[in-house]
CSV table of C-alpha atoms and ligand atoms in Angstrom, one decimal:
chain,number,residue,atom,x,y,z
X,572,MET,CA,0.0,0.0,-0.1
X,573,LYS,CA,1.5,3.4,-1.1
X,574,ASN,CA,1.3,6.6,0.9
X,575,GLN,CA,0.5,5.6,4.4
X,576,ILE,CA,0.6,7.3,7.6
X,577,ILE,CA,2.1,5.4,10.5
X,578,ILE,CA,1.3,6.5,14.1
X,579,ARG,CA,2.6,5.2,17.4
X,580,GLY,CA,-0.1,6.3,19.8
X,581,LYS,CA,-0.5,7.2,23.4
X,582,ARG,CA,1.8,10.2,23.4
X,583,ARG,CA,0.5,13.4,25.0
X,584,LEU,CA,-0.2,16.2,22.5
X,585,ASP,CA,1.0,19.6,23.7
X,586,GLY,CA,1.6,22.8,21.8
X,587,GLU,CA,0.0,25.3,19.5
X,588,LEU,CA,-1.5,24.9,16.0
X,589,HIS,CA,-2.7,27.7,13.7
X,590,VAL,CA,-5.5,26.6,11.3
X,591,THR,CA,-5.6,27.8,7.7
X,592,GLY,CA,-8.6,29.2,5.9
X,593,ALA,CA,-11.7,26.9,5.8
X,594,LYS,CA,-11.9,24.6,2.9
X,595,ASN,CA,-15.6,24.9,2.7
X,596,SER,CA,-15.3,28.7,2.5
X,597,VAL,CA,-12.5,28.9,0.1
X,598,LEU,CA,-14.1,26.5,-2.5
X,599,PRO,CA,-17.2,28.6,-3.1
X,600,LEU,CA,-15.0,31.8,-3.0
X,601,ILE,CA,-12.9,30.4,-5.8
X,602,ALA,CA,-15.9,29.7,-7.8
X,603,CYS,CA,-17.3,33.3,-7.0
X,604,CYS,CA,-14.1,34.8,-8.6
X,605,ILE,CA,-15.5,33.7,-12.0
X,606,MET,CA,-18.0,36.5,-11.8
X,607,SER,CA,-15.2,39.2,-11.6
X,608,GLU,CA,-13.0,40.4,-14.4
X,609,LYS,CA,-10.5,41.7,-12.1
X,610,GLU,CA,-7.6,40.2,-10.0
X,611,ILE,CA,-8.6,38.8,-6.6
X,612,HIS,CA,-6.2,37.6,-3.9
X,613,ILE,CA,-7.5,35.1,-1.3
X,614,HIS,CA,-5.2,34.9,1.7
X,615,ASN,CA,-4.7,32.1,4.1
X,616,CYS,CA,-5.7,29.5,1.4
X,617,PRO,CA,-5.1,25.9,2.4
X,618,SER,CA,-2.8,23.8,0.2
X,619,ILE,CA,-5.0,20.8,0.0
X,620,ALA,CA,-6.2,18.5,-2.8
X,621,ASP,CA,-9.7,19.9,-3.1
X,622,ILE,CA,-8.5,23.4,-3.5
X,623,PHE,CA,-5.9,22.3,-6.1
X,624,CYS,CA,-8.8,20.6,-8.0
X,625,MET,CA,-10.8,23.9,-8.0
X,626,ILE,CA,-7.7,25.8,-9.2
X,627,GLU,CA,-7.5,23.3,-12.1
X,628,ILE,CA,-11.2,23.9,-13.0
X,629,ILE,CA,-10.5,27.7,-13.0
X,630,ARG,CA,-7.5,27.2,-15.3
X,631,SER,CA,-9.3,24.8,-17.5
X,632,ILE,CA,-11.9,27.5,-18.3
X,633,GLY,CA,-9.2,30.0,-19.2
X,634,GLY,CA,-8.9,31.7,-15.8
X,635,TYR,CA,-5.5,32.5,-14.1
X,636,ALA,CA,-5.1,30.9,-10.8
X,637,VAL,CA,-1.9,30.5,-8.9
X,638,LEU,CA,-1.1,29.8,-5.3
X,639,GLU,CA,1.7,32.1,-4.2
X,640,GLY,CA,2.7,31.0,-0.7
X,641,ASP,CA,-0.7,30.8,1.0
X,642,THR,CA,-2.2,33.5,-1.2
X,643,LEU,CA,-4.3,32.3,-4.1
X,644,VAL,CA,-4.2,34.9,-7.0
X,645,ILE,CA,-7.2,34.5,-9.4
X,646,ASP,CA,-8.0,36.5,-12.5
X,647,CYS,CA,-11.0,35.2,-14.5
X,648,LYS,CA,-11.0,38.0,-17.1
X,649,ASN,CA,-10.6,35.5,-19.9
X,650,ALA,CA,-12.7,32.8,-18.5
X,651,ASN,CA,-14.8,30.9,-21.2
X,652,PRO,CA,-17.6,28.7,-19.9
X,653,LYS,CA,-17.6,26.6,-23.0
X,654,LEU,CA,-14.3,25.2,-21.9
X,655,VAL,CA,-15.7,23.3,-18.8
X,656,THR,CA,-15.0,19.7,-19.3
X,657,ALA,CA,-16.6,16.6,-17.7
X,658,ASP,CA,-13.2,15.2,-16.8
X,659,LEU,CA,-12.6,17.9,-14.1
X,660,THR,CA,-16.1,18.6,-12.9
X,661,SER,CA,-16.9,14.9,-12.4
X,662,GLY,CA,-13.8,14.6,-10.1
X,663,ILE,CA,-14.9,17.0,-7.3
X,664,ARG,CA,-18.3,17.5,-5.7
X,665,SER,CA,-17.6,21.2,-5.2
X,666,SER,CA,-17.4,21.7,-9.0
X,667,VAL,CA,-21.2,22.3,-8.8
X,668,PHE,CA,-20.3,25.7,-7.3
X,669,ILE,CA,-19.2,26.9,-10.7
X,670,LEU,CA,-22.7,26.7,-12.0
X,671,GLY,CA,-24.1,29.7,-10.3
X,672,PRO,CA,-21.3,32.1,-11.0
X,673,ILE,CA,-21.0,31.0,-14.7
X,674,LEU,CA,-24.7,31.5,-15.1
X,675,ALA,CA,-24.6,34.9,-13.4
X,676,ARG,CA,-21.8,36.1,-15.7
X,677,PHE,CA,-22.4,34.4,-19.0
X,678,ARG,CA,-26.1,33.4,-18.8
X,679,PHE,CA,-25.3,30.0,-20.0
X,680,ALA,CA,-23.8,26.9,-18.3
X,681,ASP,CA,-23.3,23.4,-19.5
X,682,ILE,CA,-21.6,21.2,-16.9
X,683,SER,CA,-21.6,17.5,-16.1
X,684,TYR,CA,-22.9,16.0,-12.9
X,685,PRO,CA,-20.4,16.8,-10.1
X,686,GLY,CA,-18.1,14.2,-8.6
X,687,GLY,CA,-19.3,11.1,-6.8
X,688,CYS,CA,-18.9,10.9,-3.1
X,689,GLU,CA,-18.1,8.3,-0.6
X,690,ILE,CA,-20.5,9.4,2.1
X,691,GLY,CA,-23.8,9.2,0.3
X,692,LEU,CA,-25.8,10.0,-2.8
X,693,ARG,CA,-25.5,13.8,-2.6
X,694,PRO,CA,-28.0,14.8,-5.2
X,695,ILE,CA,-28.2,18.4,-6.6
X,696,ASP,CA,-31.9,18.6,-7.1
X,697,LEU,CA,-32.2,21.6,-4.7
X,698,HIS,CA,-29.6,23.5,-6.9
X,699,ILE,CA,-31.5,22.8,-10.0
X,700,TYR,CA,-34.9,23.6,-8.4
X,701,GLY,CA,-33.6,26.9,-7.1
X,702,LEU,CA,-32.1,27.9,-10.5
X,703,LYS,CA,-35.5,27.1,-12.1
X,704,CYS,CA,-37.1,29.5,-9.5
X,705,LEU,CA,-34.8,32.3,-10.8
X,706,GLY,CA,-36.0,31.9,-14.4
X,707,VAL,CA,-33.2,29.6,-15.6
X,708,LYS,CA,-34.3,26.9,-18.0
X,709,VAL,CA,-32.6,23.6,-17.0
X,710,THR,CA,-32.5,20.5,-19.2
X,711,GLU,CA,-30.4,17.4,-18.7
X,712,VAL,CA,-28.9,16.0,-21.9
X,713,ASN,CA,-26.6,12.8,-21.8
X,714,GLY,CA,-25.6,13.3,-18.2
X,715,MET,CA,-24.9,17.1,-18.8
X,716,ILE,CA,-26.8,19.8,-17.1
X,717,VAL,CA,-27.6,22.5,-19.6
X,718,CYS,CA,-28.7,25.8,-18.1
X,719,ASP,CA,-30.1,28.6,-20.1
X,720,GLY,CA,-30.1,31.8,-18.0
X,721,SER,CA,-30.9,34.3,-20.8
X,722,GLU,CA,-34.2,35.1,-19.1
X,723,LYS,CA,-32.9,34.8,-15.6
X,724,THR,CA,-34.3,37.6,-13.5
X,725,GLY,CA,-34.5,36.7,-9.8
X,726,GLY,CA,-37.2,35.2,-7.7
X,727,VAL,CA,-38.0,33.5,-4.4
X,728,VAL,CA,-36.6,30.0,-3.6
X,729,ASP,CA,-38.1,28.0,-0.8
X,730,LEU,CA,-35.6,25.3,-0.1
X,731,ASP,CA,-36.9,22.0,1.3
X,732,PHE,CA,-33.8,21.7,3.3
X,733,PRO,CA,-31.1,24.2,4.2
X,734,SER,CA,-28.5,22.8,1.8
X,735,VAL,CA,-25.1,24.6,2.2
X,736,GLY,CA,-24.1,24.1,-1.4
X,737,ALA,CA,-27.5,25.0,-2.9
X,738,THR,CA,-27.7,28.2,-0.8
X,739,GLU,CA,-24.2,29.2,-1.9
X,740,ASN,CA,-24.9,28.4,-5.6
X,741,LEU,CA,-28.1,30.4,-5.6
X,742,MET,CA,-26.6,33.3,-3.8
X,743,MET,CA,-23.9,33.5,-6.4
X,744,ALA,CA,-26.4,33.0,-9.3
X,745,GLY,CA,-28.2,36.1,-8.2
X,746,VAL,CA,-25.2,38.4,-7.8
X,747,LEU,CA,-25.0,39.8,-11.4
X,748,GLY,CA,-27.9,41.2,-13.5
X,749,MET,CA,-31.4,42.4,-12.9
X,750,GLY,CA,-33.7,41.2,-10.2
X,751,VAL,CA,-33.7,40.3,-6.6
X,752,THR,CA,-33.2,36.8,-5.4
X,753,VAL,CA,-34.6,35.6,-2.1
X,754,ILE,CA,-33.6,32.3,-0.6
X,755,ARG,CA,-35.8,31.0,2.3
X,756,ASN,CA,-34.8,28.2,4.6
X,757,ALA,CA,-31.3,29.1,3.6
X,758,ALA,CA,-28.3,27.3,5.3
X,759,ARG,CA,-26.8,29.3,8.1
X,760,GLU,CA,-23.3,28.0,8.3
X,761,PRO,CA,-20.4,30.4,9.0
X,762,GLU,CA,-19.1,29.7,5.5
X,763,ILE,CA,-22.4,31.2,4.0
X,764,VAL,CA,-21.6,34.4,6.1
X,765,ASP,CA,-18.2,34.4,4.7
X,766,LEU,CA,-19.4,34.1,1.1
X,767,GLN,CA,-21.8,37.0,1.7
X,768,ASN,CA,-19.0,39.1,3.1
X,769,PHE,CA,-16.7,38.2,0.1
X,770,ILE,CA,-19.4,39.1,-2.4
X,771,ASN,CA,-20.1,42.4,-0.8
X,772,TYR,CA,-16.4,43.2,-0.5
X,773,LEU,CA,-16.3,42.7,-4.3
X,774,GLY,CA,-19.2,45.2,-4.8
X,775,GLY,CA,-22.2,42.8,-4.6
X,776,LYS,CA,-25.4,43.3,-2.5
X,777,VAL,CA,-26.2,40.4,-0.3
X,778,SER,CA,-27.9,40.5,3.1
X,779,GLY,CA,-29.3,38.1,5.6
X,780,ALA,CA,-26.6,35.4,5.5
X,781,GLY,CA,-26.5,33.6,9.0
X,782,THR,CA,-30.3,33.7,9.1
X,783,GLY,CA,-32.8,31.7,7.3
X,784,VAL,CA,-33.6,34.3,4.7
X,785,ILE,CA,-31.0,35.6,2.3
X,786,THR,CA,-31.6,38.4,-0.2
X,787,VAL,CA,-29.3,39.1,-3.2
X,788,GLU,CA,-29.8,42.3,-5.3
X,789,GLY,CA,-28.2,42.0,-8.7
X,790,VAL,CA,-25.4,44.4,-9.5
X,791,ALA,CA,-23.7,45.2,-12.9
X,792,SER,CA,-20.3,43.9,-12.1
X,793,LEU,CA,-17.8,42.9,-9.3
X,794,HIS,CA,-14.4,44.4,-8.8
X,795,GLY,CA,-11.2,42.8,-7.4
X,796,GLY,CA,-9.4,43.1,-4.1
X,797,GLU,CA,-7.9,41.0,-1.3
X,798,TYR,CA,-9.8,38.7,1.1
X,799,THR,CA,-9.0,36.6,4.2
X,800,PRO,CA,-11.5,33.8,4.7
X,801,ILE,CA,-12.6,32.5,8.1
X,802,GLY,CA,-10.5,29.7,9.8
X,803,ASP,CA,-11.3,26.0,9.3
X,804,ARG,CA,-13.6,25.0,12.2
X,805,ILE,CA,-13.5,21.4,11.2
X,806,ALA,CA,-9.7,21.1,11.1
X,807,ALA,CA,-9.6,23.0,14.4
X,808,ALA,CA,-12.2,20.6,16.0
X,809,THR,CA,-10.3,17.6,14.6
X,810,TYR,CA,-7.2,18.7,16.4
X,811,LEU,CA,-9.3,19.0,19.6
X,812,ALA,CA,-10.7,15.5,19.2
X,813,ALA,CA,-7.1,14.2,18.9
X,814,VAL,CA,-6.1,15.9,22.1
X,815,GLY,CA,-9.2,14.3,23.5
X,816,THR,CA,-8.0,10.8,22.7
X,817,ALA,CA,-4.2,11.2,23.4
X,818,GLY,CA,-4.5,13.6,26.4
X,819,GLY,CA,-2.5,16.8,26.7
X,820,SER,CA,-3.1,20.4,26.2
X,821,ALA,CA,-3.1,22.6,23.0
X,822,ARG,CA,-3.9,26.0,21.8
X,823,ILE,CA,-5.6,26.1,18.5
X,824,THR,CA,-5.6,29.6,16.9
X,825,GLY,CA,-7.0,31.2,13.7
X,826,ILE,CA,-10.5,30.1,14.5
X,827,ASP,CA,-13.6,31.9,15.8
X,828,PRO,CA,-14.9,29.7,18.8
X,829,GLU,CA,-18.5,31.0,17.9
X,830,HIS,CA,-18.3,28.7,14.9
X,831,MET,CA,-17.7,25.6,17.1
X,832,HIS,CA,-20.1,25.9,20.0
X,833,ALA,CA,-21.9,22.7,19.3
X,834,VAL,CA,-18.6,20.7,19.2
X,835,LEU,CA,-17.1,22.4,22.2
X,836,GLN,CA,-20.2,21.7,24.3
X,837,LYS,CA,-20.1,18.0,23.5
X,838,MET,CA,-16.4,17.9,24.1
X,839,ARG,CA,-16.9,19.7,27.5
X,840,ARG,CA,-19.5,17.1,28.4
X,841,ALA,CA,-16.9,14.4,27.6
X,842,GLY,CA,-14.6,15.9,30.2
X,843,CYS,CA,-12.3,18.1,28.0
X,844,LYS,CA,-11.5,21.5,29.6
X,845,ILE,CA,-11.8,24.2,27.0
X,846,ASP,CA,-11.3,27.9,27.3
X,847,GLU,CA,-12.3,30.2,24.4
X,848,PHE,CA,-10.5,33.4,23.4
X,849,ALA,CA,-11.0,35.8,20.6
X,850,ASP,CA,-8.9,33.9,18.0
X,851,GLY,CA,-9.1,30.4,19.1
X,852,VAL,CA,-9.5,27.8,21.9
X,853,PHE,CA,-7.3,26.1,24.5
X,854,ILE,CA,-8.0,22.5,25.4
X,855,ARG,CA,-6.7,20.4,28.4
X,856,VAL,CA,-7.3,16.7,28.8
X,857,THR,CA,-5.9,15.0,31.9
X,858,ASP,CA,-8.3,12.1,32.6
X,859,ARG,CA,-10.1,9.5,30.7
X,860,LEU,CA,-13.0,11.0,28.9
X,861,ARG,CA,-16.7,10.1,29.6
X,862,ALA,CA,-19.3,9.0,27.1
X,863,VAL,CA,-21.7,11.6,25.7
X,864,HIS,CA,-25.3,10.5,26.0
X,865,LYS,CA,-26.4,11.6,22.5
X,866,ILE,CA,-24.9,13.4,19.5
X,867,GLU,CA,-27.1,14.3,16.5
X,868,THR,CA,-25.7,15.9,13.4
X,869,GLN,CA,-27.8,18.9,12.2
X,870,PRO,CA,-27.3,21.9,10.0
X,871,PHE,CA,-25.5,24.8,11.7
X,872,PRO,CA,-25.7,25.8,14.5
X,873,GLY,CA,-26.3,22.1,15.3
X,874,PHE,CA,-23.5,19.5,15.5
X,875,PRO,CA,-21.6,19.3,12.2
X,876,THR,CA,-21.8,16.1,10.2
X,877,ASP,CA,-18.1,16.8,9.3
X,878,MET,CA,-17.1,16.2,12.9
X,879,GLN,CA,-19.2,13.1,13.5
X,880,PRO,CA,-16.5,10.5,12.6
X,881,GLN,CA,-13.8,12.3,14.6
X,882,ILE,CA,-15.9,12.6,17.8
X,883,THR,CA,-17.0,9.0,17.4
X,884,ALA,CA,-13.4,8.0,17.3
X,885,MET,CA,-12.8,10.1,20.5
X,886,LEU,CA,-15.6,8.5,22.3
X,887,ALA,CA,-14.6,5.0,21.3
X,888,ALA,CA,-12.3,4.8,24.3
X,889,ALA,CA,-14.4,7.0,26.7
X,890,ASP,CA,-16.0,5.7,29.9
X,891,GLY,CA,-19.6,4.5,29.0
X,892,SER,CA,-21.9,4.3,26.0
X,893,SER,CA,-22.6,7.1,23.5
X,894,CYS,CA,-25.3,7.3,20.8
X,895,ILE,CA,-24.4,9.0,17.6
X,896,VAL,CA,-27.2,9.9,15.0
X,897,GLU,CA,-26.3,11.0,11.5
X,898,ASN,CA,-29.0,13.0,9.9
X,899,LEU,CA,-27.2,14.5,7.0
X,900,PHE,CA,-25.5,11.7,5.0
X,901,GLU,CA,-26.8,8.1,4.7
X,902,SER,CA,-23.3,6.4,4.3
X,903,ARG,CA,-21.3,8.2,6.9
X,904,PHE,CA,-20.4,5.3,9.3
X,905,LYS,CA,-18.3,3.3,7.0
X,906,TYR,CA,-15.2,4.2,8.9
X,907,THR,CA,-16.6,2.5,12.0
X,908,ALA,CA,-15.5,-0.9,10.5
X,909,GLN,CA,-11.9,0.4,10.7
X,910,LEU,CA,-12.3,1.5,14.3
X,911,ILE,CA,-13.7,-1.9,15.2
X,912,LYS,CA,-10.4,-3.4,13.8
X,913,MET,CA,-8.7,-1.2,16.4
X,914,GLY,CA,-10.7,-2.6,19.1
X,915,ALA,CA,-13.7,-0.2,19.3
X,916,ARG,CA,-17.2,-1.7,20.1
X,917,ILE,CA,-19.6,0.0,17.8
X,918,ILE,CA,-23.0,-1.1,16.5
X,919,VAL,CA,-24.4,0.7,13.5
X,920,LYS,CA,-28.0,0.4,12.4
X,921,ASP,CA,-29.0,2.7,9.6
X,922,ARG,CA,-28.2,6.2,10.7
X,923,VAL,CA,-27.4,5.4,14.3
X,924,ALA,CA,-24.2,4.3,15.9
X,925,VAL,CA,-24.0,3.0,19.6
X,926,VAL,CA,-20.5,3.3,20.8
X,927,LYS,CA,-19.6,1.3,23.9
X,928,GLY,CA,-16.4,2.8,25.2
X,929,VAL,CA,-13.6,0.3,25.6
X,930,ASN,CA,-10.5,0.7,28.0
X,931,GLY,CA,-8.3,1.5,25.1
X,932,LEU,CA,-7.9,1.0,21.3
X,933,HIS,CA,-4.9,-0.8,19.7
X,934,GLY,CA,-2.9,-0.2,16.5
X,935,THR,CA,-3.4,-2.2,13.4
X,936,GLN,CA,-3.7,-1.7,9.6
X,937,VAL,CA,-6.6,0.4,8.6
X,938,LEU,CA,-7.9,2.1,5.5
X,939,ALA,CA,-9.3,5.7,5.1
X,940,GLU,CA,-12.2,5.6,2.7
X,941,ASP,CA,-13.4,9.2,2.9
X,942,LEU,CA,-12.0,12.5,4.1
X,943,ARG,CA,-13.5,12.8,7.7
X,944,GLY,CA,-13.6,9.1,8.2
X,945,GLY,CA,-9.9,9.1,7.5
X,946,ALA,CA,-9.4,12.0,10.0
X,947,ALA,CA,-11.2,9.8,12.5
X,948,LEU,CA,-8.7,7.0,12.1
X,949,VAL,CA,-5.9,9.5,12.8
X,950,VAL,CA,-7.6,10.7,15.9
X,951,ALA,CA,-8.2,7.1,17.1
X,952,ALA,CA,-4.6,6.1,16.3
X,953,LEU,CA,-3.1,9.0,18.3
X,954,GLY,CA,-4.8,7.6,21.4
X,955,ALA,CA,-4.3,3.9,20.7
X,956,GLU,CA,-1.7,1.5,22.1
X,957,GLY,CA,1.0,0.4,19.6
X,958,GLU,CA,1.4,1.2,15.8
X,959,THR,CA,-1.4,2.0,13.4
X,960,VAL,CA,-0.8,2.1,9.7
X,961,ILE,CA,-3.3,4.1,7.8
X,962,GLY,CA,-3.9,3.7,4.1
X,963,GLY,CA,-6.0,5.8,1.7
X,964,VAL,CA,-4.2,8.9,2.9
X,965,GLN,CA,-5.2,10.7,-0.3
X,966,HIS,CA,-8.7,11.0,1.2
X,967,ILE,CA,-7.3,12.8,4.2
X,968,ASP,CA,-5.2,15.2,2.0
X,969,ARG,CA,-8.4,16.5,0.5
X,970,GLY,CA,-9.1,18.5,3.7
X,971,TYR,CA,-5.9,18.6,5.8
X,972,LYS,CA,-2.6,20.1,4.8
X,973,ASN,CA,0.1,17.6,5.8
X,974,ILE,CA,-1.9,16.3,8.8
X,975,GLU,CA,1.2,14.4,10.0
X,976,GLU,CA,3.2,17.7,10.3
X,977,SER,CA,0.5,19.2,12.4
X,978,PHE,CA,0.4,16.4,14.8
X,979,ALA,CA,4.1,16.0,14.9
X,980,ARG,CA,4.3,19.6,15.9
X,981,LEU,CA,2.2,18.6,19.0
X,982,GLY,CA,4.5,15.9,19.8
X,983,ALA,CA,2.9,12.9,18.1
X,984,ASP,CA,4.9,10.0,16.8
X,985,ILE,CA,3.6,10.2,13.3
X,986,VAL,CA,5.2,9.7,9.8
X,987,ARG,CA,4.1,9.5,6.2
X,988,VAL,CA,5.8,6.8,4.2
F,1993,LIG,C1,-21.4,20.9,2.4
F,1993,LIG,C2,-20.0,20.8,2.9
F,1993,LIG,C3,-19.7,19.4,3.5
F,1993,LIG,C4,-20.8,19.2,4.7
F,1993,LIG,C5,-22.1,19.5,4.2
F,1993,LIG,C6,-23.1,19.5,5.3
F,1993,LIG,C7,-18.8,22.2,1.2
F,1993,LIG,C8,-17.9,22.2,0.1
F,1993,LIG,N1,-19.1,20.9,1.7
F,1993,LIG,O1,-21.7,19.9,1.5
F,1993,LIG,O2,-18.4,19.3,4.0
F,1993,LIG,O3,-20.7,17.9,5.1
F,1993,LIG,O4,-22.2,20.8,3.6
F,1993,LIG,O5,-22.7,20.4,6.3
F,1993,LIG,O6,-19.1,23.1,1.9
F,1993,LIG,N2,-29.2,17.6,-0.6
F,1993,LIG,C9,-30.2,17.2,-1.4
F,1993,LIG,N3,-30.3,17.9,-2.6
F,1993,LIG,C10,-29.5,18.9,-3.0
F,1993,LIG,C11,-28.4,19.2,-2.1
F,1993,LIG,C12,-28.3,18.6,-0.9
F,1993,LIG,O7,-31.0,16.4,-1.2
F,1993,LIG,O8,-29.6,19.4,-4.1
F,1993,LIG,C13,-29.1,16.9,0.8
F,1993,LIG,C14,-27.7,16.1,0.9
F,1993,LIG,O9,-27.9,14.7,0.3
F,1993,LIG,C15,-27.6,16.0,2.3
F,1993,LIG,C16,-28.1,17.3,2.8
F,1993,LIG,O10,-29.0,17.9,1.8
F,1993,LIG,O11,-28.3,15.0,2.9
F,1993,LIG,C17,-27.0,18.4,3.1
F,1993,LIG,O12,-26.2,18.6,1.9
F,1993,LIG,P1,-25.6,20.0,1.7
F,1993,LIG,O13,-25.8,21.0,2.8
F,1993,LIG,O14,-26.0,20.4,0.3
F,1993,LIG,O15,-24.0,19.6,1.6
F,1993,LIG,P2,-23.0,20.0,0.6
F,1993,LIG,O16,-23.2,21.5,0.3
F,1993,LIG,O17,-22.8,19.1,-0.4
């Protein structure tokens, strides 16, 4: 097996880590740049696989996109939507984000279905429904989504579910041109607020992000500029969960604790001592953790589905039984089979996992099959007895920049081979 991470666990984690910009903010921000004909700099950009894939998509349609240090320089003056190829868009789910911006600027979009996903079906019916509400004619031809926005005006979209991606796509679709777009039952994630701030910084007119109703007034054009996205709340929470399993103390900076309250509350219930400060959190774990009665994933401000695997890994060796309910994605417990190989006692039925905390996990050979499930294996291995060899590291690389370097900085015995 190539590209593995090897961890010898049970070493205290101590020190400080600074998180980069949030992957889930930067991805739609990059797509948003398609709407401007001026140069835009996005600072604090994470060097991770999903971002490189979006950069490739921008280049493939004739845009300029180069990562200079941790600043992404983008200029989409010469973008040509006719150049979008199925090869690229079918490789990454987030490619669906280019639909709204391309429609806003060029009035026409023709893309293939976005990349498949390991955690569930992830349909895009809400994106399509919303675009139709805005006057876009959508047809599906040979697996391609063909959107004619020549008569796009604006309109009211009532989302059946507060989908993050659909909310972002529809916000962007409404930015340029005539009309007012209203999105009801909009997602309220911090990344949605970040996208609003970015669009408004570039000269757009969006209000209401962070609430259930978002209003977008069309403008003639967007300008350029520099922007720093919010920190990655999921990466930060993953580091906290690792300190939870291994014990120790760490200061995680570059993150707004307001974005993490649901996670912090459950971690405190498990026995982690956590202080919040303006730019981050400090965690201290001295004793064996306790089980948490119930954790249910929900749209923000509820417990994030993207932290469900990592907190389950943390609770696998806690004292008592925890019940984890996954409400967002139907196949998000696959990684539990790998934790069971490490000695965890977990029973999964449909969308519920019952975790009976064991005295300790042990190292073995495991396989990451998706991004956050892979991060959960790292979290588990850092607290496990002996050596864990984790394969499928490319999944983890989608969302974490050199995860082994981050944990090595905290004192973990972790290497990539
Ligand atoms: C985003 C995040 C992802 C996170 C998820 C939920 C990015 C790049 N990704 O994904 O990390 O796990 O939010 O917080 O920001 N749905 C439909 N039809 C649609 C769209 C979604 O049924 O058209 C369903 C999905 O199957 C899922 C639920 O809505 O059950 C939530 O999905 P959504 O919020 O859209 O997630 P993403 O935007 O794909």
